[in-house]
Structure formats: structure tokens, C-alpha cells
mmCIF file of C-alpha atoms in Angstrom:
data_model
loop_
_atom_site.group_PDB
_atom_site.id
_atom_site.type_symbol
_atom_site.label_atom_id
_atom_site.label_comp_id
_atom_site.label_asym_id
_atom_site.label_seq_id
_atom_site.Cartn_x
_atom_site.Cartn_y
_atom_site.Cartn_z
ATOM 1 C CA UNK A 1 222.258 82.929 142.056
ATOM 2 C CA UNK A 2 221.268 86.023 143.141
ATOM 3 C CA UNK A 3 218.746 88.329 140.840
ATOM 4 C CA UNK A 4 219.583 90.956 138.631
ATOM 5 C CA UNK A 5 218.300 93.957 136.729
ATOM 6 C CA UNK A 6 219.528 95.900 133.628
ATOM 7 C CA UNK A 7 217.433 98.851 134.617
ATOM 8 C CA UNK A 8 215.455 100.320 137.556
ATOM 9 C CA UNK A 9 211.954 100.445 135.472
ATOM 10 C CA UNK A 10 212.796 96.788 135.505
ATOM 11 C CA UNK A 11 213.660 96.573 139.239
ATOM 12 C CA UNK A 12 210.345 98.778 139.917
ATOM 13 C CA UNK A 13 208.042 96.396 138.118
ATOM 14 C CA UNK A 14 209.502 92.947 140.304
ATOM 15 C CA UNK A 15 208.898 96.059 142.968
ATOM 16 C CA UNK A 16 205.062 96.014 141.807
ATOM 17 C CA UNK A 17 204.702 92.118 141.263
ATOM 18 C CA UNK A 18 205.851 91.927 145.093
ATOM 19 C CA UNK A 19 202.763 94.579 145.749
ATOM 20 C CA UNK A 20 200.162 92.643 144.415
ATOM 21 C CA UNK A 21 200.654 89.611 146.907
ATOM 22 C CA UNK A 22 199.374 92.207 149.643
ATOM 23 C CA UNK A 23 195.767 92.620 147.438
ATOM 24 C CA UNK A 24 192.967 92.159 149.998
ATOM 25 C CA UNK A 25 194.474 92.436 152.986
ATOM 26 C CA UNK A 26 195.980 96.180 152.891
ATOM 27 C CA UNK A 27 193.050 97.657 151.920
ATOM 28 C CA UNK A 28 192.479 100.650 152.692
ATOM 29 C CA UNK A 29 196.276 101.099 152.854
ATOM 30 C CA UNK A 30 197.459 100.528 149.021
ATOM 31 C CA UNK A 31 199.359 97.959 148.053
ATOM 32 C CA UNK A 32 203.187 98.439 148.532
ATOM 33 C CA UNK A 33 206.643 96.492 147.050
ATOM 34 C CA UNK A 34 210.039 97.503 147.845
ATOM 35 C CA UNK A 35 213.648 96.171 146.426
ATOM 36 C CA UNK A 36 217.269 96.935 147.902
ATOM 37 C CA UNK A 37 219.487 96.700 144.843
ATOM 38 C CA UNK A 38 223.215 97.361 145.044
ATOM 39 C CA UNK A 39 224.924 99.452 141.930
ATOM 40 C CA UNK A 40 224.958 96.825 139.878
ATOM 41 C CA UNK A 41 221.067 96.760 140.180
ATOM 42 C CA UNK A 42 221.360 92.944 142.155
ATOM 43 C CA UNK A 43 218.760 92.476 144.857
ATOM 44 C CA UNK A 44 219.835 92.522 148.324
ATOM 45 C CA UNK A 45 216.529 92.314 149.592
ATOM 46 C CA UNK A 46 213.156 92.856 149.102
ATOM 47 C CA UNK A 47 209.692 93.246 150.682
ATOM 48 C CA UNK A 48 206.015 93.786 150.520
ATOM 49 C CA UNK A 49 203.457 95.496 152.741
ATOM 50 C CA UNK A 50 201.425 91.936 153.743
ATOM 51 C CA UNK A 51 198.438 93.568 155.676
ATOM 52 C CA UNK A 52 196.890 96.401 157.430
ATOM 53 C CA UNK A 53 198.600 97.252 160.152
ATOM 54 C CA UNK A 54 201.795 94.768 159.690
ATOM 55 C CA UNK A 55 205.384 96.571 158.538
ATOM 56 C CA UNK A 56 205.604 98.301 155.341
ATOM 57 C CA UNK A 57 206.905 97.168 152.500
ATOM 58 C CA UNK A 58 210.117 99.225 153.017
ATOM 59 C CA UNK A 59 210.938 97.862 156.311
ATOM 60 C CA UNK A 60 210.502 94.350 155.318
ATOM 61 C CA UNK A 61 213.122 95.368 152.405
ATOM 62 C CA UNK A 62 215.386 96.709 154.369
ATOM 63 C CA UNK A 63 215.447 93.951 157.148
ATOM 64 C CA UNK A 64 215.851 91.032 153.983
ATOM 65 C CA UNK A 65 218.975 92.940 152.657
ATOM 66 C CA UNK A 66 220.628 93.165 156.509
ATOM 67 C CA UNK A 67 224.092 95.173 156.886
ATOM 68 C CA UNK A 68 224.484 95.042 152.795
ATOM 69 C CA UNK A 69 221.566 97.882 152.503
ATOM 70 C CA UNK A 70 224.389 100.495 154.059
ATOM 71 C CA UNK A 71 225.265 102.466 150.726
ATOM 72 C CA UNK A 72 222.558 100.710 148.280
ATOM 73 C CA UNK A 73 219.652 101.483 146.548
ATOM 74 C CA UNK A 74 216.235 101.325 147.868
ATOM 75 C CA UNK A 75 213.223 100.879 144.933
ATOM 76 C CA UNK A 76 209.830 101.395 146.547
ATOM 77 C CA UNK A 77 206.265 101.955 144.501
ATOM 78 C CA UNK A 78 204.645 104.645 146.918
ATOM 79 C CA UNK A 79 206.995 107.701 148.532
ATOM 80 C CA UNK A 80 208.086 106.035 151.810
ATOM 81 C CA UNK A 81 205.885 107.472 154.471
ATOM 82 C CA UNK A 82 206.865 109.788 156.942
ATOM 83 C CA UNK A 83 204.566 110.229 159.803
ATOM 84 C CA UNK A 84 203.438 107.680 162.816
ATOM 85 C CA UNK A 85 200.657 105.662 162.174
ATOM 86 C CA UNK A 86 200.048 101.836 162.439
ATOM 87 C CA UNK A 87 203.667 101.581 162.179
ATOM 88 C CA UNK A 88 206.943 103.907 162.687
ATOM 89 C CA UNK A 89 207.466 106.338 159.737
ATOM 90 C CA UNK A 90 209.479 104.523 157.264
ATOM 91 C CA UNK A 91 211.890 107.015 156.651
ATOM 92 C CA UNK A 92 213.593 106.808 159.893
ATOM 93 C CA UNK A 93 214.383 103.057 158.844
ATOM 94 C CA UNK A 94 215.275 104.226 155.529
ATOM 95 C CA UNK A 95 218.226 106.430 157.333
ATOM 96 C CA UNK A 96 218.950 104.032 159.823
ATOM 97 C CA UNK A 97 219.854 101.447 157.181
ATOM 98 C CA UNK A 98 221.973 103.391 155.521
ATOM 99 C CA UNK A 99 220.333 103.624 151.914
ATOM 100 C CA UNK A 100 222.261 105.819 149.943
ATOM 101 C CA UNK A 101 219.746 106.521 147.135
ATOM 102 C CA UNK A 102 216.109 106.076 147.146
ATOM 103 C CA UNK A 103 213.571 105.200 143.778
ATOM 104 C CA UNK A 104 209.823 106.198 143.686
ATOM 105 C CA UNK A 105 206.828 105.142 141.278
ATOM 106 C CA UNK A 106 205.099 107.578 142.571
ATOM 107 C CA UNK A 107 204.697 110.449 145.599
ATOM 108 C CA UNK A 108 201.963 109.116 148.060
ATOM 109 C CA UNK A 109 198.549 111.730 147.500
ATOM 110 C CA UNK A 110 197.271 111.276 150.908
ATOM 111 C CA UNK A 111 196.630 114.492 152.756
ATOM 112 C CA UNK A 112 198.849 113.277 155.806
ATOM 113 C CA UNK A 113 201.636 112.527 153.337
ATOM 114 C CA UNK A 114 201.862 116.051 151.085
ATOM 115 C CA UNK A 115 205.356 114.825 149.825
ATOM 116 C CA UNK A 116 207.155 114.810 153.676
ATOM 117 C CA UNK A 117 208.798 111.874 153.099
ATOM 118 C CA UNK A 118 210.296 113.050 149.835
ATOM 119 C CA UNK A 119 211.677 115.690 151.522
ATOM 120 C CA UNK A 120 212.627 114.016 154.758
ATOM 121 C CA UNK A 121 214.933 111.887 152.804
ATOM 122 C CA UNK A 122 216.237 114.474 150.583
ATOM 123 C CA UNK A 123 216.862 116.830 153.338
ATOM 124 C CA UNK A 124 218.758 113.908 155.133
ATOM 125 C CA UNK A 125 221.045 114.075 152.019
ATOM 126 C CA UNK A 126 219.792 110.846 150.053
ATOM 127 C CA UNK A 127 219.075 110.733 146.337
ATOM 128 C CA UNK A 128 215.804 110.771 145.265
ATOM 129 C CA UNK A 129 214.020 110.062 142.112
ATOM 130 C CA UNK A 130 210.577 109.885 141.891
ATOM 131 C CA UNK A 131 208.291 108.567 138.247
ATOM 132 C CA UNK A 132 209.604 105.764 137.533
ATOM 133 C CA UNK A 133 207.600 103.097 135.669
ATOM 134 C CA UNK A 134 204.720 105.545 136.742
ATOM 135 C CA UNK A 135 201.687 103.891 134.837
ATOM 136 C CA UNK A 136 202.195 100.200 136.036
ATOM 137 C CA UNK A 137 202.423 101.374 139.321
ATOM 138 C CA UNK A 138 199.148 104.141 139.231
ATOM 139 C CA UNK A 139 197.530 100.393 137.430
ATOM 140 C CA UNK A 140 198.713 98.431 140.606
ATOM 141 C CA UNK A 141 197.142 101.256 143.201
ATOM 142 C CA UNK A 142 194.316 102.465 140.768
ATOM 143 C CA UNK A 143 191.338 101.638 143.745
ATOM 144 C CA UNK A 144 193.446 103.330 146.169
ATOM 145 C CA UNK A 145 194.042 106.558 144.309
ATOM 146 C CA UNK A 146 190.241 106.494 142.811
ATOM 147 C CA UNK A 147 189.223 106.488 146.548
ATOM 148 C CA UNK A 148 191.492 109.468 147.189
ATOM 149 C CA UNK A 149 190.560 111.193 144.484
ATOM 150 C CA UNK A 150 186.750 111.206 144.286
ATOM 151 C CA UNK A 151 185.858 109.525 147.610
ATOM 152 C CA UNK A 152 184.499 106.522 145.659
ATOM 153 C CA UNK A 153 185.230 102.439 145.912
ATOM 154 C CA UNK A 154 186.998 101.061 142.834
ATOM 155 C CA UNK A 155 183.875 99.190 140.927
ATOM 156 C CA UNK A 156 184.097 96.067 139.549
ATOM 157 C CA UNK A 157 181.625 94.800 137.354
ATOM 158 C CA UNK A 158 180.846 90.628 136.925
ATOM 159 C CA UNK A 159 179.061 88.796 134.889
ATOM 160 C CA UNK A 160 178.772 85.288 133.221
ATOM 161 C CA UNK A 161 177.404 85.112 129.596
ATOM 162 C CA UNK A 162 176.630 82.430 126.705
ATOM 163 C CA UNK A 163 178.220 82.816 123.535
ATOM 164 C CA UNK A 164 175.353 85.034 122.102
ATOM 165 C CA UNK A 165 175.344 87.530 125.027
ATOM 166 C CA UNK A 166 172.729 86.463 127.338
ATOM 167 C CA UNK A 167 172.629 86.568 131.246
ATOM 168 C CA UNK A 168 169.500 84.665 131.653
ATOM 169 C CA UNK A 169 167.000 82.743 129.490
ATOM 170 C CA UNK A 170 163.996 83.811 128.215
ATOM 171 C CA UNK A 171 162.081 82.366 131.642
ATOM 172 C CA UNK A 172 164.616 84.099 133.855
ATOM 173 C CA UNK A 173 166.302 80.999 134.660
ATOM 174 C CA UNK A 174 170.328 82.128 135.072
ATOM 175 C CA UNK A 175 172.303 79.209 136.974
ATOM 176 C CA UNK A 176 174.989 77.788 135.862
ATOM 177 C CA UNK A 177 175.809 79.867 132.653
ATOM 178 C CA UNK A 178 179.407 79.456 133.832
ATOM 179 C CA UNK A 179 181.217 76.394 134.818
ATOM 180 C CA UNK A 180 182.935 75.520 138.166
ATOM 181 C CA UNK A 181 186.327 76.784 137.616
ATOM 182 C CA UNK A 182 185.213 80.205 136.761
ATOM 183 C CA UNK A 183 183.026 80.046 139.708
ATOM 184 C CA UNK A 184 185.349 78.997 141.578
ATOM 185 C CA UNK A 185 187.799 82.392 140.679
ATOM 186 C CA UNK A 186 184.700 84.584 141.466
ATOM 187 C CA UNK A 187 185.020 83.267 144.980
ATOM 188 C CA UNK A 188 188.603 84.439 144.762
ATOM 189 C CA UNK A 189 187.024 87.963 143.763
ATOM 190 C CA UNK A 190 184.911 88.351 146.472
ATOM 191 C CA UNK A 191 187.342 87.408 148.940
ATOM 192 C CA UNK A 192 189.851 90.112 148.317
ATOM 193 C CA UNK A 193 186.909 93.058 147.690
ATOM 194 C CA UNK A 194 185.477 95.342 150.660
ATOM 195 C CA UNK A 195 181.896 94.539 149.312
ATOM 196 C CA UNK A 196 180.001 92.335 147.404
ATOM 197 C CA UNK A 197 176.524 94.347 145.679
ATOM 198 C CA UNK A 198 173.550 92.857 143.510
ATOM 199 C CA UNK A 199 169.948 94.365 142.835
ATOM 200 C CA UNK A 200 166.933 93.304 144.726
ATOM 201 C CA UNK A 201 166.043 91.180 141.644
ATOM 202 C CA UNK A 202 168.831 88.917 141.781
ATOM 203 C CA UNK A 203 168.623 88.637 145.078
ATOM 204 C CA UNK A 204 165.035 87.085 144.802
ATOM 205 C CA UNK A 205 165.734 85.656 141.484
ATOM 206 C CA UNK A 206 168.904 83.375 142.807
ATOM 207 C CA UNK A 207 168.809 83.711 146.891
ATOM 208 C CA UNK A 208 172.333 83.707 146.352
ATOM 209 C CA UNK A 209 174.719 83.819 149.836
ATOM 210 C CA UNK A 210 177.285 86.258 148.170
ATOM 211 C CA UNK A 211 180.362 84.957 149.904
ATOM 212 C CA UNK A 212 183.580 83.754 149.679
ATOM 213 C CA UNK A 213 183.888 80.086 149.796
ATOM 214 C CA UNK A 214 186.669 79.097 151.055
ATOM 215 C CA UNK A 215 186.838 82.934 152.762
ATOM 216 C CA UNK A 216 189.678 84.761 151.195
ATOM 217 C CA UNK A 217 191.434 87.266 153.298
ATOM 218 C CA UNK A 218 188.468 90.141 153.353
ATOM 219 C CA UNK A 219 184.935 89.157 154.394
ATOM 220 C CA UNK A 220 182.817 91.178 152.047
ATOM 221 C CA UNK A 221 179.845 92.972 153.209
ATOM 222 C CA UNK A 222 177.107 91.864 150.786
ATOM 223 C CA UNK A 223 174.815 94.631 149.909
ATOM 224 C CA UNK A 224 171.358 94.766 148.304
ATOM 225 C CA UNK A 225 169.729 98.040 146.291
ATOM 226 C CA UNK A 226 166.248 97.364 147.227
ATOM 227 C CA UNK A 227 163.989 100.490 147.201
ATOM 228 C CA UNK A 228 161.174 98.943 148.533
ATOM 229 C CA UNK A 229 163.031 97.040 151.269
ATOM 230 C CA UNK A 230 161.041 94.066 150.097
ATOM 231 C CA UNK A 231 164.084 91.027 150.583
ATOM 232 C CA UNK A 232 162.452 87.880 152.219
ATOM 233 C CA UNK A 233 163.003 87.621 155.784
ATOM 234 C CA UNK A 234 163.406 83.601 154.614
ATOM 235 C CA UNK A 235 166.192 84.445 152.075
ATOM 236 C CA UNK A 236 169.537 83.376 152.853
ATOM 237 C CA UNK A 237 171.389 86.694 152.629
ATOM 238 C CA UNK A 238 168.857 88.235 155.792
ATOM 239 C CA UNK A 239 169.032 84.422 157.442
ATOM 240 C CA UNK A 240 172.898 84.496 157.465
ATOM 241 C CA UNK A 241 173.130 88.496 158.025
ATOM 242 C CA UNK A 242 174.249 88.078 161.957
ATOM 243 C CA UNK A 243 176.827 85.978 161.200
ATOM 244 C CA UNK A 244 178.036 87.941 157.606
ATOM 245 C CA UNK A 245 177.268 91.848 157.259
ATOM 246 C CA UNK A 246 174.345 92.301 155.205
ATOM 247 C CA UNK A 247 173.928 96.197 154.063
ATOM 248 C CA UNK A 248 170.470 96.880 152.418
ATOM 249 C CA UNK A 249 170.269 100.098 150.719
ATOM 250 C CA UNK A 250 166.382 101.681 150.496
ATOM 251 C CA UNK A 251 164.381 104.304 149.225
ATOM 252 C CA UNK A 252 163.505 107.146 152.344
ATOM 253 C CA UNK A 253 160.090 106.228 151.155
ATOM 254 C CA UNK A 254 160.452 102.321 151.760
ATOM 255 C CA UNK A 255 157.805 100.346 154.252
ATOM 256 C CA UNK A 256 158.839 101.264 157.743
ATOM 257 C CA UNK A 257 157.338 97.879 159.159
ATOM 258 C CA UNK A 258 159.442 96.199 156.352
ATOM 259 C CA UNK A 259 162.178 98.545 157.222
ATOM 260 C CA UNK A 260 161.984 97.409 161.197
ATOM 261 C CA UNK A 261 161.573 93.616 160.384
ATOM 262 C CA UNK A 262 165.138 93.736 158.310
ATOM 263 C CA UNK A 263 167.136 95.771 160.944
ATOM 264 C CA UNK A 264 165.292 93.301 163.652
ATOM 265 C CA UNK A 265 166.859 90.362 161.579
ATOM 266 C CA UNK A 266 170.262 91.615 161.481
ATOM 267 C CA UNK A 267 170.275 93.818 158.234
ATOM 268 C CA UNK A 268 171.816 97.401 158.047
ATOM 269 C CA UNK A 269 169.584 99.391 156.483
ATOM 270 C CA UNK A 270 170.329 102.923 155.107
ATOM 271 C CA UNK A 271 167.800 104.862 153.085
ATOM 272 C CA UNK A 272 168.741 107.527 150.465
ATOM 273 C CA UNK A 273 167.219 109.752 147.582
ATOM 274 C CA UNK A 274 165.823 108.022 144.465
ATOM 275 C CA UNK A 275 165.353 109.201 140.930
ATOM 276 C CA UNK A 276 162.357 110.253 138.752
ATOM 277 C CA UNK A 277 162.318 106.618 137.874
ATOM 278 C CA UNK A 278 162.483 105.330 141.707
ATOM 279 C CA UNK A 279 165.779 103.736 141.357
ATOM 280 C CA UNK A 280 168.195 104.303 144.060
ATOM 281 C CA UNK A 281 170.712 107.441 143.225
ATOM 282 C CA UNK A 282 174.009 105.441 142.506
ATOM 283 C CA UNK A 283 176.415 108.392 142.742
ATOM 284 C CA UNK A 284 175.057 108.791 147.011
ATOM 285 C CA UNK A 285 175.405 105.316 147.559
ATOM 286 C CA UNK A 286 179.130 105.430 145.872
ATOM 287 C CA UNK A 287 179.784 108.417 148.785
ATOM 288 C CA UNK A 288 178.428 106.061 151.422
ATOM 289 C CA UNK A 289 180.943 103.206 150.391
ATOM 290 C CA UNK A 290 183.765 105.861 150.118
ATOM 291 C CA UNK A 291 183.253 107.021 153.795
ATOM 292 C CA UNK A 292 182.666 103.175 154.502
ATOM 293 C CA UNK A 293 186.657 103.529 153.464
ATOM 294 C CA UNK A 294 185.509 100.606 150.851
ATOM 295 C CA UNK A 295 188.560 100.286 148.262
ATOM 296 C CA UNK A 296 187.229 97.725 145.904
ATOM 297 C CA UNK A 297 183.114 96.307 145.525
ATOM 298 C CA UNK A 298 182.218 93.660 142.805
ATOM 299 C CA UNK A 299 178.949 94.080 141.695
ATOM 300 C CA UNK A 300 177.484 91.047 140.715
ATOM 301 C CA UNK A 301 174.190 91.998 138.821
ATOM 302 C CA UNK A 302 171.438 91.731 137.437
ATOM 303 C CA UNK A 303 171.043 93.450 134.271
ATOM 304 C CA UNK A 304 169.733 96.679 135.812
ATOM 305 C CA UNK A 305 172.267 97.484 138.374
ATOM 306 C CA UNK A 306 174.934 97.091 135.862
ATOM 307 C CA UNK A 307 173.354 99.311 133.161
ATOM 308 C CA UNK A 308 172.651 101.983 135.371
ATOM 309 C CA UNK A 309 176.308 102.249 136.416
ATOM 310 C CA UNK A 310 177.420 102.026 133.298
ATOM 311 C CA UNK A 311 174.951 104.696 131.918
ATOM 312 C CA UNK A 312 176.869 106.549 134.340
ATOM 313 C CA UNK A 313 180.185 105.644 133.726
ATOM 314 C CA UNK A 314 180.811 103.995 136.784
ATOM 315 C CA UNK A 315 182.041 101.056 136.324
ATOM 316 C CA UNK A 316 185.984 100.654 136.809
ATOM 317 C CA UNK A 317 187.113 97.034 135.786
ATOM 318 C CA UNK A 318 185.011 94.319 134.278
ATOM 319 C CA UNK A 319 185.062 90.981 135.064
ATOM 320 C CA UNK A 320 183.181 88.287 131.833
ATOM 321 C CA UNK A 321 182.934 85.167 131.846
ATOM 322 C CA UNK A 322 182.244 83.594 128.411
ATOM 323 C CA UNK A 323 180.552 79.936 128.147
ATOM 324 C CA UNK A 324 180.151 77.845 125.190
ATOM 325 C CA UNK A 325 176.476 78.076 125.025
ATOM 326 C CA UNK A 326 173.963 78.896 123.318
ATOM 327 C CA UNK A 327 170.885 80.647 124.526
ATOM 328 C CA UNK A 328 168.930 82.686 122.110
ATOM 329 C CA UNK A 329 165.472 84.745 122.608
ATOM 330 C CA UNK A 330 164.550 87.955 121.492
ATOM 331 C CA UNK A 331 163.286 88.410 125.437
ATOM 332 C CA UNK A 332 166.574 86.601 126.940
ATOM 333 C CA UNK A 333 168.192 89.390 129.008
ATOM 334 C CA UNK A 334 171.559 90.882 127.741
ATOM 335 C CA UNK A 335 174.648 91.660 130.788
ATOM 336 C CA UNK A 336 174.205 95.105 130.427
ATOM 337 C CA UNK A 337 170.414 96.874 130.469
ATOM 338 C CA UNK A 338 169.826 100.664 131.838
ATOM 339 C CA UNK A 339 169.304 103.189 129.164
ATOM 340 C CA UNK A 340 172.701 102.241 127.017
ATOM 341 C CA UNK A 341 174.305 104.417 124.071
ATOM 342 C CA UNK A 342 172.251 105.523 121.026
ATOM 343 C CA UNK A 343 175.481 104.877 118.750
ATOM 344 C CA UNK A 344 178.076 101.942 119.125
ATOM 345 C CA UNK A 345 181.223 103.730 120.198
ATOM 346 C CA UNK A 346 184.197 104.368 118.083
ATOM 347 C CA UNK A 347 186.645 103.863 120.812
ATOM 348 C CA UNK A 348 187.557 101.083 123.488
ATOM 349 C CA UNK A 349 185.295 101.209 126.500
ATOM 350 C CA UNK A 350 187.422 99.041 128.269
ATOM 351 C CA UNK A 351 191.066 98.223 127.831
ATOM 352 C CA UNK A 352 191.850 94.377 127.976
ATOM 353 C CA UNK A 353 194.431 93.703 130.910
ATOM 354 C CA UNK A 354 193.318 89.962 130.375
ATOM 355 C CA UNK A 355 192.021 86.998 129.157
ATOM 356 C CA UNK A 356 192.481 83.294 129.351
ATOM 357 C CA UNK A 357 190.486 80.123 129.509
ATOM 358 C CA UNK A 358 188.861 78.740 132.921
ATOM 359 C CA UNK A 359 188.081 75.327 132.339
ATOM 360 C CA UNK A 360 185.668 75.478 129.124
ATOM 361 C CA UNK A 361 184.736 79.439 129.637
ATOM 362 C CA UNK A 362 187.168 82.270 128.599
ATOM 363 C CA UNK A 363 187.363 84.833 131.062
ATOM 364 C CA UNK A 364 188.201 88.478 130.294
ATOM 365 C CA UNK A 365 189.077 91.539 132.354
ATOM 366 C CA UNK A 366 189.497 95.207 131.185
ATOM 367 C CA UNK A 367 189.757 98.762 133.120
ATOM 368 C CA UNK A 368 188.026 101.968 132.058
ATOM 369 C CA UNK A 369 189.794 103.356 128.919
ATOM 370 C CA UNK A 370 191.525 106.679 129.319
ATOM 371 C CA UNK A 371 192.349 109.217 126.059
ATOM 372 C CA UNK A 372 194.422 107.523 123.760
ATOM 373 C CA UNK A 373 194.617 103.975 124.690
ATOM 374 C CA UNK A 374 193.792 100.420 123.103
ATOM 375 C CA UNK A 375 192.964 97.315 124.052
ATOM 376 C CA UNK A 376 196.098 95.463 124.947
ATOM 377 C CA UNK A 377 194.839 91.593 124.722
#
């Protein structure tokens, strides 16, 4: 039986669940869905962009509804684009189909877009509508349009917690506060993000490898903030950097010789300002990643890392894991150090988007609050 809709908000959101299938593999192009729908709002076809480089999401539309796209309506999340770049401009298949009318979430904000393929169309005599279903589909491109926008990565934030809020015992010991199924869903994470980041003292604390296992469709470059450039040759992250990028980020002041002994393993090594304090100036090394064209980096800890870009109000989405344990310790180290608020906030930090059980943990995820909204789980 073939699919229906009673209106095109409706159509545009199946148009957005189709989008999210292309999530790691786009990237940096956003993620795309498309719908052919006939006046009745039934789907003729539909499509979504699958990878960098492959057809857009239009195209693929188009080609599932065949001849019955002459005179129908095309639903699409981003303005179709108009200019020639891994692929034909989708516009011209737009008019070569036939499509009578054409729905937009939202106009594309690239520089090389500047609404030409709004006008194309409408100067070809289609109908166009554009803002439709606006804010699930600015939700489903958010990294994208951050990137755009500021020239920074989308930044997730991870961690794993007991019940009473701690990261880490009072002797440092940290593995496993979470259980294998949530483990195995950060995997997932890191195999869909453009880079995977942790501070020098998680990277001697756990000599953790920092990828994807099984690899997901990205292979993350794992980076270290490490002033001093001090990693162990012996660790695994510099043993397995020929093989998996390794980026180490240092102060201009770091150890040359260490400096030299890195880069002669395999590490990339760049070296940037620090503050009073000697930490490593987070909004420079955001800039780096955003000429990088990085879209989405998990950072993974420890305590400091994420407290100093939340002190900053960096951090985008948050990824928590919550085990049943118990941990205690007035010295046990909390998710979330840096310099923190002197007052608990009256409003949301972070909206829930979700939360569900993995196994025996409960794992949530929220999004940087804007004005006026609430949690939603």
C-alpha cells in the first residue's frame, strides 16, 4: 500500500528521518532527504543523500518516483543546489523531471548557494515554498550550519558516571563505570564523528586506542591536548598513529626533542597559544578543526577538558551514561571540573532529545538550550 501524508510538515519530517541514514558519511556536506508526493500527498518516491560525493538526495527522489514525478510535488530539507560540484546541480534534474511544485525546510547558507537554486526554480516557473517544519530540520543539520556559521565543529561531550556523579574513584581508577552495551554505542559515536579528543591525562590515565570498533563509516582522527607534548612514545594512541591519524595539540613552548620524537613516530603535532593558567586556548584549537572542515568531534574527557569547554560554553550535545553504582569520596572526580558556575542555574542547560536504557545504564542525550525552551524527555 503505498504511503500517505495528511500534511507536508508531515511529509518533511519522513523527508528528515530519510536524512539521518546519511549521518557520517556526508559530512562535510549536510545531511539531505527528499520525497516526491503527488496531490494527494502519496509518495512516489523518495531519496537520501548516502555519502560525499554520491547523488543528492533529490536525484535519488526523483529517479525512485520515475515518469509519475512529471506534475508532482518534490519535498526536500535543504534548497536544492544549483551549481556544479561533486555532482550536477540538482535543479536541472528537478526541471527535467517535471516537478511541478517544490517544498523547502530550509534555504541552503553556503556562500556558493546565496538562494540560486530558489530562484532557478522559481524563475523556471515552479512553486516554491520554503520553512516548512523549519526547527526539526535546523535540529537534523545543526553541525553543519554551526560550522557555517562560526567556523567551528559541532562538540559533543561523553561521559560515563555512577549513580552519585563520579567519573573516577578516589585512586583514579575509571574502567568500566559503564557496561558493554553502552560501550558498545560509544563505538557507534566515534564512528560517525570527524574526530575523537581527550586530555593528556586520560590519555596516560587509560592508554585508551580511541577508535571505532567495528569502524563505522568515518575513521576519526583521535586528538590529544597535551601542552607539554609529554604522551609516551609506548602508548597505544602514538604506537598505532601510522596506521590511524593521531593529532597532538601543544603549547609553542612544549619540548622540541619531545616535539621531534612524536612527529618522528607518526603524530601531527600543531602548537598554539596557552592561557595564564598554561592550558591550551580552546576557542584556536576549535578554528583549527573548523578549517580541518571537521563537522562533528566527541570529546571523551577527562574532567578538565570537559569543564573548560563548558566554562566556555562550548559544548553542543552531551552524551551520559548513567550506571547503577555507587562510588562515593569527597576526592572522587565529578564529569565536569574547570572553574564551573557560582550559582546553580535557573534554566535548562541542555534540552533532553533522549534517553533510554542500554543494558543496565540509562543513557541520556541533550543539545545546548536556546531562549525559551525545556527539556523535552
Amino acid at each position: 500500500m503505498t504511503e500517505s501524508f495528511e500534511t507536508f510538515e508531515q511529509v518533511m519530517h519522513r523527508a528528515a528521518a530519510l536524512a539521518v541514514r546519511g549521518e557520517g558519511r556526508v559530512e562535510p556536506n549536510p545531511a539531505v532527504g527528499a520525497v516526491v508526493v503527488d496531490e494527494d500527498l502519496r509518495v512516489l518516491g523518495e531519496g537520501w543523500h548516502t555519502a560525499f560525493g554520491e547523488a543528492h538526495a533529490e536525484v535519488v527522489a526523483l529517479e525512485s518516483a520515475g515518469e509519475s514525478a512529471r506534475g508532482a510535488t518534490l519535498v526536500v530539507t535543504l534548497e536544492p543546489c544549483c551549481h556544479h560540484g561533486q555532482t550536477p546541480p540538482c535543479t536541472d534534474a528537478v526541471l527535467a523531471a517535471g516537478i511541478r511544485r517544490v517544498v523547502v525546510g530550509i534555504a541552503d547558507p553556503s556562500p556558493h548557494a546565496d538562494g540560486s537554486g530558489l530562484s532557478r526554480l522559481r524563475d523556471a516557473g515552479l512553486e516554491v515554498e520554503v520553512g516548512v517544519a523549519v526547527e526539526s530540520v535546523r535540529r537534523l543539520n545543526a553541525p553543519f550550519l554551526k560550522l557555517l556559521e562560526t567556523g567551528h565543529p559541532w562538540i559533543h561531550a561523553k561521559w560515563a558516571m555512577t549513580l552519585d556523579g563520579r567519573i573516577a574513584a578516589t585512586g583514579g581508577h575509571s574502567q568500566w563505570i559503564s557496561g558493554e552495551d553502552s560501550r558498545l554505542l560509544v563505538h557507534q559515536l566515534r564512528g560517525r564523528v570527524d574526530a575523537v579528543l581527550v586530555g593528556i591525562g586520560t590519555a596516560v590515565a587509560d592508554d585508551p586506542l580511541l577508535t571505532a570498533r567495528p569502524p563505522g563509516p568515518r575513521t576519526a582522527t583521535r586528538v590529544v591536548l597535551d601542552s607539554t607534548a609529554r604522551l609516551p612514545l609506548d602508548s597505544q594512541l602514538v604506537r598505532t598513529s601510522p596506521d590511524v591519524p593521531l593529532l597532538l595539540a601543544c603549547a609553542e613552548t612544549a619540548d622540541s626533542s619531545r616535539v621531534a620524537a612524536l612527529v618522528e613516530a607518526g603524530v601531527e603535532v600543531i602548537a598554539g597559544p596557552v592561557d595564564d593558567r598554561g592550558r591550551l586556548e580552546i576557542e584556536n584549537l576549535l578554528g583549527e578543526f573548523g578549517s580541518r572542515r571537521w563537522t562533528n568531534v566527541l570529546v571523551e574527557g577527562g574532567s578538565e577538558v570537559l569543564g573548560a569547554l563548558a566554562d566556555g560554553g562550548w559544548i553542543d550535545e552531551a552524551h551520559v551514561f548513567l550506571a547503577p553504582k555507587l562510588v562515593g569520596g569527597r576526592e572522587a572526580l565529578g564529569a565536569v571540573g574547570g572553574d564551573g558556575l557560582t550559582r546553580i542555574p535557573e534554566a535548562a542547560s541542555l534540552v533532553c532529545v533522549e534517553t533510554r536504557t542500554v543494558g543496565e545504564d540509562v543513557y541520556w542525550r541533550g543539545v545546548r538550550a536556546r531562549g525559551g525552551e525545556s527539556p523535552a524527555c
